[in-house]
Amino acid sequence: GWFPNADDTWLIVASRAGSARHPDWYVNMARNPGQVWIQAGNRKFKVQPQSLKGTEREEAWKRIVTLAPGYGAYQEKTDREIPVIRLIAER
């Protein structure tokens, strides 16, 4: 899932439904951050991924769980901190 953030940015969650491992797409994105593209409607564009940390991640996580409570259940199923990633559209 994705969540609109600010102008030309989105938040995505690497939950893998609460699995003990990060999703493969997250690992691939972390290894190749300069090769990330998204499609929104008919638009396809390059984005820069940015993993959120600390207070910034916590605030985003609270907002995400408010909008989609199922993510909170995923966090309860795992010992890992579920990554929240900001995707920033390149201009």
PDB file of C-alpha atoms in Angstrom:
ATOM      1  CA  GLY A   1       0.000   0.000   0.000  1.00  0.00           C
ATOM      2  CA  TRP A   2       0.957   3.602  -0.402  1.00  0.00           C
ATOM      3  CA  PHE A   3      -0.079   6.794   1.306  1.00  0.00           C
ATOM      4  CA  PRO A   4       0.056  10.308  -0.116  1.00  0.00           C
ATOM      5  CA  ASN A   5       2.426  12.514   1.819  1.00  0.00           C
ATOM      6  CA  ALA A   6       3.404  15.961   0.556  1.00  0.00           C
ATOM      7  CA  ASP A   7       3.708  17.274  -3.013  1.00  0.00           C
ATOM      8  CA  ASP A   8       5.225  14.571  -5.208  1.00  0.00           C
ATOM      9  CA  THR A   9       6.023  12.287  -2.244  1.00  0.00           C
ATOM     10  CA  TRP A  10       4.420   9.066  -1.046  1.00  0.00           C
ATOM     11  CA  LEU A  11       4.896   6.786   1.933  1.00  0.00           C
ATOM     12  CA  ILE A  12       5.149   3.017   1.506  1.00  0.00           C
ATOM     13  CA  VAL A  13       5.406   0.325   4.154  1.00  0.00           C
ATOM     14  CA  ALA A  14       7.676  -2.741   4.004  1.00  0.00           C
ATOM     15  CA  SER A  15       5.416  -4.865   6.205  1.00  0.00           C
ATOM     16  CA  ARG A  16       5.322  -8.244   4.465  1.00  0.00           C
ATOM     17  CA  ALA A  17       2.195  -8.810   6.567  1.00  0.00           C
ATOM     18  CA  GLY A  18       4.245  -8.935   9.775  1.00  0.00           C
ATOM     19  CA  SER A  19       6.746 -11.536   8.584  1.00  0.00           C
ATOM     20  CA  ALA A  20      10.104 -11.825  10.356  1.00  0.00           C
ATOM     21  CA  ARG A  21      11.853 -10.824   7.096  1.00  0.00           C
ATOM     22  CA  HIS A  22      11.724  -7.654   5.044  1.00  0.00           C
ATOM     23  CA  PRO A  23       9.972  -8.015   1.689  1.00  0.00           C
ATOM     24  CA  ASP A  24      12.246  -8.754  -1.264  1.00  0.00           C
ATOM     25  CA  TRP A  25      11.243  -5.520  -3.006  1.00  0.00           C
ATOM     26  CA  TYR A  26      12.481  -3.545   0.001  1.00  0.00           C
ATOM     27  CA  VAL A  27      15.853  -5.312  -0.047  1.00  0.00           C
ATOM     28  CA  ASN A  28      16.155  -4.699  -3.804  1.00  0.00           C
ATOM     29  CA  MET A  29      15.238  -1.032  -3.390  1.00  0.00           C
ATOM     30  CA  ALA A  30      17.792  -0.580  -0.588  1.00  0.00           C
ATOM     31  CA  ARG A  31      20.507  -2.132  -2.777  1.00  0.00           C
ATOM     32  CA  ASN A  32      19.555  -0.089  -5.861  1.00  0.00           C
ATOM     33  CA  PRO A  33      18.101   3.226  -4.651  1.00  0.00           C
ATOM     34  CA  GLY A  34      18.944   4.970  -7.931  1.00  0.00           C
ATOM     35  CA  GLN A  35      16.772   2.577  -9.931  1.00  0.00           C
ATOM     36  CA  VAL A  36      13.354   2.975  -8.339  1.00  0.00           C
ATOM     37  CA  TRP A  37      10.338   3.841 -10.495  1.00  0.00           C
ATOM     38  CA  ILE A  38       6.656   4.023  -9.655  1.00  0.00           C
ATOM     39  CA  GLN A  39       3.513   4.252 -11.703  1.00  0.00           C
ATOM     40  CA  ALA A  40       0.583   6.398 -10.588  1.00  0.00           C
ATOM     41  CA  GLY A  41      -2.300   6.193 -13.000  1.00  0.00           C
ATOM     42  CA  ASN A  42      -0.811   6.654 -16.463  1.00  0.00           C
ATOM     43  CA  ARG A  43       2.285   8.415 -15.119  1.00  0.00           C
ATOM     44  CA  LYS A  44       5.516   6.516 -14.587  1.00  0.00           C
ATOM     45  CA  PHE A  45       8.429   8.334 -13.010  1.00  0.00           C
ATOM     46  CA  LYS A  46      11.656   7.874 -11.143  1.00  0.00           C
ATOM     47  CA  VAL A  47      11.658   8.334  -7.358  1.00  0.00           C
ATOM     48  CA  GLN A  48      14.307   8.556  -4.690  1.00  0.00           C
ATOM     49  CA  PRO A  49      13.548   6.260  -1.718  1.00  0.00           C
ATOM     50  CA  GLN A  50      14.300   7.536   1.771  1.00  0.00           C
ATOM     51  CA  SER A  51      13.872   5.273   4.818  1.00  0.00           C
ATOM     52  CA  LEU A  52      12.401   7.229   7.682  1.00  0.00           C
ATOM     53  CA  LYS A  53      14.049   7.018  11.091  1.00  0.00           C
ATOM     54  CA  GLY A  54      13.350   8.139  14.640  1.00  0.00           C
ATOM     55  CA  THR A  55      10.617  10.672  15.299  1.00  0.00           C
ATOM     56  CA  GLU A  56       9.913  11.176  11.617  1.00  0.00           C
ATOM     57  CA  ARG A  57       9.215   7.453  11.185  1.00  0.00           C
ATOM     58  CA  GLU A  58       7.094   7.300  14.336  1.00  0.00           C
ATOM     59  CA  GLU A  59       4.905  10.211  13.215  1.00  0.00           C
ATOM     60  CA  ALA A  60       4.459   8.674   9.756  1.00  0.00           C
ATOM     61  CA  TRP A  61       3.714   5.268  11.300  1.00  0.00           C
ATOM     62  CA  LYS A  62       0.986   6.717  13.543  1.00  0.00           C
ATOM     63  CA  ARG A  63      -0.635   8.373  10.542  1.00  0.00           C
ATOM     64  CA  ILE A  64      -0.449   5.164   8.492  1.00  0.00           C
ATOM     65  CA  VAL A  65      -1.959   3.028  11.276  1.00  0.00           C
ATOM     66  CA  THR A  66      -4.756   5.582  11.688  1.00  0.00           C
ATOM     67  CA  LEU A  67      -5.552   5.347   7.968  1.00  0.00           C
ATOM     68  CA  ALA A  68      -5.000   1.571   7.706  1.00  0.00           C
ATOM     69  CA  PRO A  69      -5.223  -0.129  11.136  1.00  0.00           C
ATOM     70  CA  GLY A  70      -4.150  -3.490   9.751  1.00  0.00           C
ATOM     71  CA  TYR A  71      -0.556  -2.290   9.698  1.00  0.00           C
ATOM     72  CA  GLY A  72      -0.631  -2.034  13.480  1.00  0.00           C
ATOM     73  CA  ALA A  73      -1.496  -5.737  13.666  1.00  0.00           C
ATOM     74  CA  TYR A  74       1.454  -6.514  11.378  1.00  0.00           C
ATOM     75  CA  GLN A  75       3.822  -4.746  13.763  1.00  0.00           C
ATOM     76  CA  GLU A  76       2.504  -6.845  16.647  1.00  0.00           C
ATOM     77  CA  LYS A  77       3.321 -10.053  14.733  1.00  0.00           C
ATOM     78  CA  THR A  78       7.043  -9.310  14.295  1.00  0.00           C
ATOM     79  CA  ASP A  79      10.094  -8.295  16.307  1.00  0.00           C
ATOM     80  CA  ARG A  80      11.509  -6.158  13.490  1.00  0.00           C
ATOM     81  CA  GLU A  81      10.653  -2.507  13.096  1.00  0.00           C
ATOM     82  CA  ILE A  82       8.617  -2.300   9.929  1.00  0.00           C
ATOM     83  CA  PRO A  83      10.284   0.181   7.562  1.00  0.00           C
ATOM     84  CA  VAL A  84       8.436   3.247   6.338  1.00  0.00           C
ATOM     85  CA  ILE A  85       9.874   4.681   3.128  1.00  0.00           C
ATOM     86  CA  ARG A  86       9.281   8.098   1.618  1.00  0.00           C
ATOM     87  CA  LEU A  87       9.369   8.128  -2.174  1.00  0.00           C
ATOM     88  CA  ILE A  88      10.370  11.492  -3.591  1.00  0.00           C
ATOM     89  CA  ALA A  89       9.653  12.199  -7.260  1.00  0.00           C
ATOM     90  CA  GLU A  90      12.758  13.234  -9.174  1.00  0.00           C
ATOM     91  CA  ARG A  91      12.411  16.336 -11.254  1.00  0.00           C
TER      92      ARG A  91
END
